XYZ file of C-alpha atoms in Angstrom:
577
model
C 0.000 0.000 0.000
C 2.914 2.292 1.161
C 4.474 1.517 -2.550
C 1.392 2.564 -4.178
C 0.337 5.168 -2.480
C 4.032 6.760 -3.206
C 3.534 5.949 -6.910
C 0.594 7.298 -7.333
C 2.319 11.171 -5.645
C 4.963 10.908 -7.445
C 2.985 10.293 -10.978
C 0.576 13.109 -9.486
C 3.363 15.681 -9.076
C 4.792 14.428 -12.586
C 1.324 15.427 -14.298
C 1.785 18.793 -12.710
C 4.647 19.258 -13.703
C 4.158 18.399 -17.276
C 1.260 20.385 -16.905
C 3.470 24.053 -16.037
C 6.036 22.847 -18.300
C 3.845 22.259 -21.760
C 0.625 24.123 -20.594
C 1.394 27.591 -19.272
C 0.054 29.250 -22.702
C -3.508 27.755 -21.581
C -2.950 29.527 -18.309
C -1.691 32.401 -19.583
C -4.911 32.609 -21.901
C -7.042 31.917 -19.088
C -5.268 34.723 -17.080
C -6.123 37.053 -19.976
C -9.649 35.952 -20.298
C -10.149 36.792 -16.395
C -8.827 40.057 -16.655
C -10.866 40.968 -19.657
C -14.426 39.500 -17.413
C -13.348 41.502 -14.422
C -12.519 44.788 -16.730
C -15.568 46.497 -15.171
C -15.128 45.851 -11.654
C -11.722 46.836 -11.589
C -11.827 49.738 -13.550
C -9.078 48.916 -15.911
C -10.575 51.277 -18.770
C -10.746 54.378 -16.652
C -6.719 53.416 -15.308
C -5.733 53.037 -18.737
C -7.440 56.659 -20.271
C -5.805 58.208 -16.995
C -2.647 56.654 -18.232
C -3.116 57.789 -21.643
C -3.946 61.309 -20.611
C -0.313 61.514 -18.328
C 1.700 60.448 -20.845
C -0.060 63.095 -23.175
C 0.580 65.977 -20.869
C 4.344 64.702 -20.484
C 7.164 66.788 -22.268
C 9.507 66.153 -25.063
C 12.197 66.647 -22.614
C 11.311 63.752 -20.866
C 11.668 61.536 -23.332
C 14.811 62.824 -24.319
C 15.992 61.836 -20.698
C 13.917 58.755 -20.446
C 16.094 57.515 -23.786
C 19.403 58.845 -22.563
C 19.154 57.077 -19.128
C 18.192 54.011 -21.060
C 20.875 54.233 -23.307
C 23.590 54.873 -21.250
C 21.871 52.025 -18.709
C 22.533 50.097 -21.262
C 25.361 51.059 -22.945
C 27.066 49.940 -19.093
C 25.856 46.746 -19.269
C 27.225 46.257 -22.665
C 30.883 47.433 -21.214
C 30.524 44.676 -17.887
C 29.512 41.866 -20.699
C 32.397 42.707 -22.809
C 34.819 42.722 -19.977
C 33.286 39.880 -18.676
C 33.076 37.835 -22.122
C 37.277 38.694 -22.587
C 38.188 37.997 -18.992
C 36.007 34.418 -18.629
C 34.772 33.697 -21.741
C 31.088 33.544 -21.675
C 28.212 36.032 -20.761
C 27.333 37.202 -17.426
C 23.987 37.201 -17.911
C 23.653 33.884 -19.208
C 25.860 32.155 -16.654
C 23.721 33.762 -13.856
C 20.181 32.722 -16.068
C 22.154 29.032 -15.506
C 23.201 28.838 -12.629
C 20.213 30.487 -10.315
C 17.463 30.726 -12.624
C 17.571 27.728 -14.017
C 17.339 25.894 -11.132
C 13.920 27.604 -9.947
C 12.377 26.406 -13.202
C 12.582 23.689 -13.036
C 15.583 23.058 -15.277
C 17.658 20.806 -13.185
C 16.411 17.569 -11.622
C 17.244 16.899 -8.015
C 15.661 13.628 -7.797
C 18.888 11.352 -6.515
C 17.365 7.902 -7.887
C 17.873 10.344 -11.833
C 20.975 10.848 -10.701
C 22.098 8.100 -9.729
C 21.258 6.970 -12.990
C 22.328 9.112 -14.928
C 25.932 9.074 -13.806
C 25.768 5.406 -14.414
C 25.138 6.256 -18.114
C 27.624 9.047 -18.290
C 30.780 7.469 -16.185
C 32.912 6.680 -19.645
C 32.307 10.416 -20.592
C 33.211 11.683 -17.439
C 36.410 9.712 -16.795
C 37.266 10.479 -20.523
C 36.809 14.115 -19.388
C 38.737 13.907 -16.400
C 41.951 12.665 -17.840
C 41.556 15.512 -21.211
C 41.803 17.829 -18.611
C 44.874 16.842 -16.321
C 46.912 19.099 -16.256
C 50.784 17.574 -17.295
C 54.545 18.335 -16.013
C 55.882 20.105 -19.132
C 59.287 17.788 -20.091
C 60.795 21.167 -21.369
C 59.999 23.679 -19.083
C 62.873 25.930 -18.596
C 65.023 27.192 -15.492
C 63.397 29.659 -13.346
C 66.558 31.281 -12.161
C 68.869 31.230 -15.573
C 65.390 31.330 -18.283
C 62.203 32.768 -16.250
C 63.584 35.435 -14.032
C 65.750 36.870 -16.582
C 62.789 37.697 -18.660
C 61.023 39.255 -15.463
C 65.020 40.948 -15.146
C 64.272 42.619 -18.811
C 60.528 42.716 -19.381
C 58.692 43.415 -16.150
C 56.291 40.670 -16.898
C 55.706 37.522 -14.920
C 55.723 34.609 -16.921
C 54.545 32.033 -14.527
C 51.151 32.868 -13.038
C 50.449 31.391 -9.333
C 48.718 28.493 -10.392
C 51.378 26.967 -12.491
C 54.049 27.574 -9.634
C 51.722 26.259 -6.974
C 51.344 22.874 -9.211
C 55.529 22.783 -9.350
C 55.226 23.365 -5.198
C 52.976 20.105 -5.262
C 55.058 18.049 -7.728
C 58.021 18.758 -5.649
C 56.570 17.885 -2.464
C 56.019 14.899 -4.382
C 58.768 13.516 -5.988
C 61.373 15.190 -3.613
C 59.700 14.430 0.224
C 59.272 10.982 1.778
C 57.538 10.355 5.662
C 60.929 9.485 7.468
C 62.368 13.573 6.577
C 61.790 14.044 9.921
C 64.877 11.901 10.855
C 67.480 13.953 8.904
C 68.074 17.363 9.989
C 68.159 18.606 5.729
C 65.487 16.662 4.429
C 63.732 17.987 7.226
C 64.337 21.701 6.303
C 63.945 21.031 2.819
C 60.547 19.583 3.162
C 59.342 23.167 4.776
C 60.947 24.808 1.374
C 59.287 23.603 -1.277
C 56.111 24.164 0.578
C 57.475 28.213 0.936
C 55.861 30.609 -1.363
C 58.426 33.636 -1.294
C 61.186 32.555 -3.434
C 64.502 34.093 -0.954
C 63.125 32.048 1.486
C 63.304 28.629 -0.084
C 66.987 29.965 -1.399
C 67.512 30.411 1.801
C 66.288 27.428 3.271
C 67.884 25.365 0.863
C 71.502 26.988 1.962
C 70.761 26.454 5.759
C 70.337 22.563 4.201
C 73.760 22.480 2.910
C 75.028 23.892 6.126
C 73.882 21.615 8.563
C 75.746 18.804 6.520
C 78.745 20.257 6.718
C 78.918 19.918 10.872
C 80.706 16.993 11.356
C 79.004 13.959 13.642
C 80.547 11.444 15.522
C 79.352 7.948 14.424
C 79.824 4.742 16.718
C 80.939 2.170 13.948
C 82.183 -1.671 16.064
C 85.129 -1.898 13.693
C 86.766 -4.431 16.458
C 85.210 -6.955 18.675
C 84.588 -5.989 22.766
C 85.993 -2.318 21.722
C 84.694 1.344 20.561
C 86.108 2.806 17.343
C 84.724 6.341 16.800
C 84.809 7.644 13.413
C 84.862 11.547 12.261
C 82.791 11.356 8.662
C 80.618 13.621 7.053
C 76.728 13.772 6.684
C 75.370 12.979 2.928
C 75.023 15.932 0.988
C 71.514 16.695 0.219
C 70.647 16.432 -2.996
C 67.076 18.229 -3.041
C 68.694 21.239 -1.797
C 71.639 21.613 -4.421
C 68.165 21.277 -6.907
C 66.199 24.224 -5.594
C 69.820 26.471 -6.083
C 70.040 24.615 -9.760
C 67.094 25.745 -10.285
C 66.094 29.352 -8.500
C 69.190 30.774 -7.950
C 71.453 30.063 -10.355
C 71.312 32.941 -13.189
C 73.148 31.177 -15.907
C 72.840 27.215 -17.718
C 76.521 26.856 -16.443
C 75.727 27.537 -13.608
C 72.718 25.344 -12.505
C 74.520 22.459 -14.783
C 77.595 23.039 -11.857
C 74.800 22.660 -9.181
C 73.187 19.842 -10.444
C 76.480 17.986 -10.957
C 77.027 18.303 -7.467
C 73.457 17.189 -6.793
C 73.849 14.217 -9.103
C 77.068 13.029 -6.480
C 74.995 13.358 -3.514
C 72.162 11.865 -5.382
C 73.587 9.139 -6.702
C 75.043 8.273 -2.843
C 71.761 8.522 -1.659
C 70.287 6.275 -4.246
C 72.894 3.359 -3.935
C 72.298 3.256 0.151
C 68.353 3.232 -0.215
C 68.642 0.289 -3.090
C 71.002 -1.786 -0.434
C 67.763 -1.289 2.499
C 64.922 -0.857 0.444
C 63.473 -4.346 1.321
C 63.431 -3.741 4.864
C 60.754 -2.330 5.388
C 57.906 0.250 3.729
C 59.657 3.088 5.127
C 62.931 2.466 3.653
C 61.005 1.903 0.326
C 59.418 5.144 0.437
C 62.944 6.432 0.473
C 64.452 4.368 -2.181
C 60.970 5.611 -4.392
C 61.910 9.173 -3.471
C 65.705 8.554 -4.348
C 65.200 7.357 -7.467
C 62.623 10.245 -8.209
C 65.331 12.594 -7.021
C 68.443 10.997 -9.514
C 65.960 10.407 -12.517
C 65.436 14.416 -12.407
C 68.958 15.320 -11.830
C 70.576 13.599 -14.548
C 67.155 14.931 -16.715
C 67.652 18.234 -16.032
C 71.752 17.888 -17.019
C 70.676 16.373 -20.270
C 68.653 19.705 -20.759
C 71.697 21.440 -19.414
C 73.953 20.046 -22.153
C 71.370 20.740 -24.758
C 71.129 24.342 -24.141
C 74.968 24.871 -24.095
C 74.696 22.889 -27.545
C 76.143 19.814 -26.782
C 73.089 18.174 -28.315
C 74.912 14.846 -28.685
C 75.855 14.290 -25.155
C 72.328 15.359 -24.114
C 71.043 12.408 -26.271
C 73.361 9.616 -25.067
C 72.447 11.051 -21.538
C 68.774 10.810 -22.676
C 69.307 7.301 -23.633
C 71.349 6.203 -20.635
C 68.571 7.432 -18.377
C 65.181 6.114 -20.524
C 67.623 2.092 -19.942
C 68.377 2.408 -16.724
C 64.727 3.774 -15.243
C 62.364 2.209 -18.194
C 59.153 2.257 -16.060
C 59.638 5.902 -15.598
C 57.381 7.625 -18.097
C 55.718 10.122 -15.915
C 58.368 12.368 -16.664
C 58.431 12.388 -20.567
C 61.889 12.236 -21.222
C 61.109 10.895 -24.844
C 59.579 14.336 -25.814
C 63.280 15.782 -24.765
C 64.961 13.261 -26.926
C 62.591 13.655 -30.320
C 63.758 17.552 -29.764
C 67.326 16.505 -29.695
C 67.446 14.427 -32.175
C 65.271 16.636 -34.370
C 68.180 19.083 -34.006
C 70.600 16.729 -34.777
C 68.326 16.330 -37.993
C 68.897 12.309 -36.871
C 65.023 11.878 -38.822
C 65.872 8.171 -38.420
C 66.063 7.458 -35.052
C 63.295 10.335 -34.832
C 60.960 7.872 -36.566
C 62.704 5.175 -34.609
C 61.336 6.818 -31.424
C 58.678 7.480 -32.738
C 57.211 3.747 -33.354
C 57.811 3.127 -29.570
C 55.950 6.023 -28.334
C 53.293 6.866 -30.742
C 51.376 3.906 -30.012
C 47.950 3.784 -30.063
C 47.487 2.452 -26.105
C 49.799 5.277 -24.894
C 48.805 8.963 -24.475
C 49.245 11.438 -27.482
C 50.568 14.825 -27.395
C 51.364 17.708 -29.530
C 55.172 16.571 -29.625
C 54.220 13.227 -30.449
C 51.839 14.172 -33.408
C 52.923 16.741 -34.752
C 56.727 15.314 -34.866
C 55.229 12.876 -37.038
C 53.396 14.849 -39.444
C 56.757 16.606 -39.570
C 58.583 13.409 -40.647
C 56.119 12.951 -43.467
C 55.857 16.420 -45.051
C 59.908 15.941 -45.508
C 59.288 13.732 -47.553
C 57.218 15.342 -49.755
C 57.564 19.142 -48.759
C 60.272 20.339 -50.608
C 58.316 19.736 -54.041
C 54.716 20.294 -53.329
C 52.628 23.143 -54.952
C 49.305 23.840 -54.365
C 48.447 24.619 -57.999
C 50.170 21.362 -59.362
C 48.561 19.383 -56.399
C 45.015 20.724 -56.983
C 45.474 20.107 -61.387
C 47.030 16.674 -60.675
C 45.810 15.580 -57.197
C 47.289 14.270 -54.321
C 49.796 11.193 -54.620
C 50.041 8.854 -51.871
C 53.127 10.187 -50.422
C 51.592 13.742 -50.210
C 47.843 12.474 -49.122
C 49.962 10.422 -45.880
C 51.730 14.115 -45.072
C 48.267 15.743 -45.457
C 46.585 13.082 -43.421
C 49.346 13.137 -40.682
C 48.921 16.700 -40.592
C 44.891 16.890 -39.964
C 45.644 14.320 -37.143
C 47.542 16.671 -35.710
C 45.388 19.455 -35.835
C 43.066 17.893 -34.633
C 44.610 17.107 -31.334
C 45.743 20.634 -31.069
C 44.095 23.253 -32.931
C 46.123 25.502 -31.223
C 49.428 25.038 -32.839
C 49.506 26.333 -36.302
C 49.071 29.443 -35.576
C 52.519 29.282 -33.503
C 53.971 27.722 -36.311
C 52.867 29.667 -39.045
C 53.840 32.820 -36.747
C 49.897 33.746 -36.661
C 50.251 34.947 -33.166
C 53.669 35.647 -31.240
C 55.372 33.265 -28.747
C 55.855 33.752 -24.884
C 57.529 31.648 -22.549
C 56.220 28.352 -22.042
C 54.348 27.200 -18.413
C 56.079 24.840 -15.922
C 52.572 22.992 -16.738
C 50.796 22.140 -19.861
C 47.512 21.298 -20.548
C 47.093 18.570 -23.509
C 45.463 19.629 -26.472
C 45.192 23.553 -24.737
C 46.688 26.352 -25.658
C 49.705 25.921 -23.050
C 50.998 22.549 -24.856
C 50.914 24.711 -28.182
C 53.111 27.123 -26.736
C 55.203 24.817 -25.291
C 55.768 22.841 -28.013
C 56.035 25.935 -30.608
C 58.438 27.332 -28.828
C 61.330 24.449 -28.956
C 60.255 22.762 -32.528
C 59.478 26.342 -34.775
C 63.209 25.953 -35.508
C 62.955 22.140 -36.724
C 60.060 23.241 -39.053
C 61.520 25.951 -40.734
C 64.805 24.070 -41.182
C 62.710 21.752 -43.118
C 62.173 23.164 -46.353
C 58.631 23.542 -47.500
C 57.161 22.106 -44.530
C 55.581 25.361 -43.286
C 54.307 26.186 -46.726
C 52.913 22.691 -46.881
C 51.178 23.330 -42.876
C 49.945 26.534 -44.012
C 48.012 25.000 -47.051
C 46.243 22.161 -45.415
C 45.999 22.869 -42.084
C 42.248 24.673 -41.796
C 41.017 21.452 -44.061
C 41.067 19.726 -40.808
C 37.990 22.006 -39.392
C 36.248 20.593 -42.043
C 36.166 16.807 -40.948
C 34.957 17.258 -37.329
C 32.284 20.162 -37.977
C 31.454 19.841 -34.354
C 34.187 19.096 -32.830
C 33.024 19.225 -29.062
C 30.416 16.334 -29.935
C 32.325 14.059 -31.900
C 35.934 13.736 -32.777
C 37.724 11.769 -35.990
C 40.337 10.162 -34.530
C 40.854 10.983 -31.312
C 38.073 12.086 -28.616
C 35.769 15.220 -28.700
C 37.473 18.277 -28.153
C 36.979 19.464 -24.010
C 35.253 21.833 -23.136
C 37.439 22.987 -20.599
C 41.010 23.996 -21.823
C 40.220 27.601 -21.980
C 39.647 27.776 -18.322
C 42.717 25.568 -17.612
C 44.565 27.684 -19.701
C 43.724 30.791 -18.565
C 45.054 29.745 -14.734
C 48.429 28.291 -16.343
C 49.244 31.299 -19.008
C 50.172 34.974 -17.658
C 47.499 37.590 -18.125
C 48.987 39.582 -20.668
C 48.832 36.475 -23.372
C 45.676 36.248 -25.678
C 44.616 32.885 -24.332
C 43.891 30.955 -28.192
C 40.139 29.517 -27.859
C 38.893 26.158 -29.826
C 36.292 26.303 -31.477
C 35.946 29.873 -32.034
C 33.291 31.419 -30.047
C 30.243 33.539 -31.421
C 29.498 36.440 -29.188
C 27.079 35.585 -26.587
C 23.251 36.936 -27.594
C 22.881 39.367 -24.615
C 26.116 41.393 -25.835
C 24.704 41.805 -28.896
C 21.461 42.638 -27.437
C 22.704 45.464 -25.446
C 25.036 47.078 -28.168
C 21.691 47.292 -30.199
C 19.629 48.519 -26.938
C 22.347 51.172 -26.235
C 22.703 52.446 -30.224
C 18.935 52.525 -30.591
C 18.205 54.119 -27.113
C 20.950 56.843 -28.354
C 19.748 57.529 -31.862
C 15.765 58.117 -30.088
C 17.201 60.344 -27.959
C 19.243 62.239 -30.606
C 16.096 62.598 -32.507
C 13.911 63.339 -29.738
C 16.118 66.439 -28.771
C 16.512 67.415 -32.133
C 12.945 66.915 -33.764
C 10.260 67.234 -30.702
C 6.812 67.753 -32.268
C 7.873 65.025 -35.640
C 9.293 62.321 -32.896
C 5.714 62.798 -31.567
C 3.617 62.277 -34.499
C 5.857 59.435 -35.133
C 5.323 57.775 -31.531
C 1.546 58.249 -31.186
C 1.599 56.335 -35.060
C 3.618 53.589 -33.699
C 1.417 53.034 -30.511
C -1.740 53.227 -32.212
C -0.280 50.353 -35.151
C 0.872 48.690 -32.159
C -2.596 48.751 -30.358
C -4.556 48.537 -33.186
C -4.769 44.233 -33.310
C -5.442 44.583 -29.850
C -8.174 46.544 -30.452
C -9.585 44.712 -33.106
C -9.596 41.614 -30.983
C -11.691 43.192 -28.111
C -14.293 44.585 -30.364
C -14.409 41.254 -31.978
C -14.918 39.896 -28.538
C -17.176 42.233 -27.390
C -19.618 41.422 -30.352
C -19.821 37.794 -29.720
C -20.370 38.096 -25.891
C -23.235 39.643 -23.945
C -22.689 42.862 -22.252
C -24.538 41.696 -19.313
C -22.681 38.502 -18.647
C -20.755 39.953 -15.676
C -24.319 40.675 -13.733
C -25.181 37.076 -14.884
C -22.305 35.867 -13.464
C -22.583 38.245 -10.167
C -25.842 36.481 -9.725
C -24.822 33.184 -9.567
């Protein structure tokens, strides 16, 4: 009985609310009707001729201010859309008709057994969205004391924003900090550092580090039987320490490749103890995890070191070295730094030989990965193709792979031609990167614009195929060609991870919102009445009692119509009963 009776409320408040949802033009005709029965009784002809006979006595100067407030009402709330279209990229107006109105309308469904449902229908788009929208350790972000501050040094301009260094804070405290910190005096300090905001302070911090290993201790080693041996030796070096001064305080690539050697010995010392007691126990495996974390960046960061002082060809047997020895290491990308080395090598062998490990089609994509290999293919075919001969003769296979290799790409990042094709100027690229966002086209522009243009005809090539790509995936945020739909959410990502003073690149373009064109044509036709009102009175009159009367005039028609067909007396008939 219970079930039933709470079936039958629930289909009851269903009907009702099918019935405000599809049905409100019969109330609203029913609402009409009433007013038009109880005209009499509540005088509604003698308020409207009192109406009519105010507004006659009323000024031209009146209007004229009525129009002007109007306009410039309007022409404010044009301005906040604007700013507030550039800044966040959608209208004010609409987000707040979404997010509150909706709501009370009966737009959104709180029912948790829908729900419920629902996100059992939706989990595979959800978790696809999730991971499109991870945000990724850039593999070639530069140095922020020899690269990043020396552009604040000469510019002014920050080119990390808050979020991106807050995400390097995290990653840190990550990779670099274990539980058992606490038991050594550095690691200790260290830990507190990355987690400082204010930059002198974590140089600082990371000095005091070194400091405190250089007091020497007194260990109690039983180098004989039934006797005491003391031994003077130093404390380890600490590793994580020499890295923050690599990287903050150093001001030149020789000198945070100096640092970082010195980090590598003391990392490297580290790492060799932790793999002899890493069995013993979960703490001491902890350690050995963090060790390794700590050496696989060191020696990373020295490859990237030798590359920028040019010696490209140590970087890559350092590249190589490191991807053998730590194999199950792929969080950190360090394939993405090789393809760039070898690409300026111009090895295009063992690019492509990378290349079939990596692009794979169980591993992640990214912009390096793709558009490396549409590179590889337009060689082959760039350095002869014309877009007249090509359109009189076709494609041949060789060019239709590069074409098809570059759509591919651009359709995993829209975001890069541009860059390429110098469309839109280059900044500094973010500690973080978000794939297929405008922060991964930067990223990648900025290291592989050189590889392009050394390849002759490959630009040209880009630049006439590219946009063909928009024409496969016409909607592009409902259904993708090869890979997923584009997200929806890089532009917000990318606005926290690129500096304010870049023109964050948006995918697919968007229209103007409806209410900011609304009020631009409000404000401009508020203006031009009361222009014309201040200039021509008595003719803006004429012209206003014309339109109200045209714009009466069906009403009127319908009332008379309606008064012929019912009886004048049917309100005292109806006062009767």
């Amino acid at each position: 009985m219970a079930e039933a009776g709470t079936g039958f409320l629930e289909q009851l408040k269903s009907c009702i609310v099918w019935s405000w949802t599809y049905l409100w033009t019969v109330w609203f005709f029913i609402v009409l009707f009433l007013v038009y029965i109880l005209r009499v009784p509540l005088k509604i002809n003698d308020n409207l001729s009192t109406v009519s006979m105010f507004l006659n006595t009323l000024t031209p100067k009146f209007y004229v201010a009525l129009t002007g407030t109007s306009s410039l009402i309007s022409g404010l709330i044009l301005i906040f859309e604007w700013w507030y279209f550039r800044k966040y990229g959608t209208s004010f107006i609409e987000q707040v008709s979404v997010s509150h109105l909706r709501p009370l309308l009966g737009g959104v469904d709180n029912n948790s057994s829908n729900n419920s449902n629902s996100s059992n229908g939706d989990s595979d788009s959800n978790r696809q969205s999730v991971s499109e929208c991870k945000v990724w350790r850039n593999p070639l972000n530069l140095f922020r004391g020899a690269e990043y501050n020396r552009y604040t040094w000469v510019t002014g301009r920050e080119p990390l924003t808050y979020y991106d260094m807050n995400l390097s804070a995290q990653d840190h405290q990550t990779f670099f900090t274990c539980d058992s910190d606490h038991l050594r005096p550095a690691d200790a300090i260290m830990q507190k550092a990355w987690r400082e905001r204010n930059p002198q302070a974590r140089i600082s911090a990371a000095h005091e580090a070194l400091e405190i290993n250089e007091i020497r201790s007194r260990v109690e080693v039983p180098l004989i039987a039934s006797s005491t041996i003391w031994e003077i030796k130093l404390l380890p070096k600490c590793a994580t320490a020499y890295i923050l001064l690599a990287e903050e305080e150093a001001t030149t690539i020789a000198e945070a490749e100096k640092l970082f050697k010195q980090a590598l010995k003391a990392g490297d010392g580290c790492y060799r103890r932790s793999q002899q007691l890493q069995h013993h126990g979960s703490q001491y495996e902890a350690q050995h995890r963090r060790d390794t974390n700590v050496l696989v960046y060191i020696k990373r960061r020295l490859a990237m070191c030798a590359r920028r002082l040019g010696r490209t060809r140590e970087a890559v047997k350092m590249m190589r070295d490191l991807m053998k020895e730590f194999p199950l290491l792929s969080m950190f990308n360090i394939h993405e730094n090789l393809l760039e080395a070898l690409l300026e090598l111009q090895a295009y062998a063992d690019v492509q030989a990378v290349l079939a490990k990596y692009d794979d089609i169980s591993l992640p994509k990214s912009a390096t990965i793709c558009y490396t290999a549409a590179l590889l293919k337009a060689r082959a075919v760039s350095d002869k193709f014309s877009p007249e001969a090509a359109s009189r003769r076709g494609l041949s296979t060789a060019e239709m792979n590069a074409v098809e290799a570059i759509h591919r790409a651009v359709e995993f990042n829209p975001h890069v031609p541009k860059y390429l094709l110098e469309m839109k100027s280059l900044i500094l690229p973010p500690e973080h990167i978000l794939k297929r966002g405008d922060s991964e086209a930067i990223a990648y522009a900025f290291f592989h614009l050189a590889h392009w243009k050394r390849v002759e005809g490959a630009l040209n090539l880009l630049h006439c195929t590219w946009e063909g790509t928009f024409r496969m995936i016409p909607y592009p945020l409902e259904k993708g060609h090869l890979f997923y739909p584009y997200p929806i959410c890089t532009e917000t990502a990318d606005r926290e991870l690129l500096p304010s003073f870049h023109e964050v690149s948006v995918y697919p373009k968007k229209e103007l919102p409806f209410f900011i064109l609304f009020t631009a044509g409000l404000c401009s036709f508020t203006a031009m009445l009361a222009l014309l009102t201040h200039q021509f009175p008595e003719l803006m009159g004429v012209f206003a009692k014309a339109f109200l009367s045209t714009l009466f005039a069906p009403l009127n028609f319908i009332m008379e119509k309606v008064e012929s067909i019912l009886p004048s007396s049917l309100w005292h008939q109806l006062t009767r009963i």
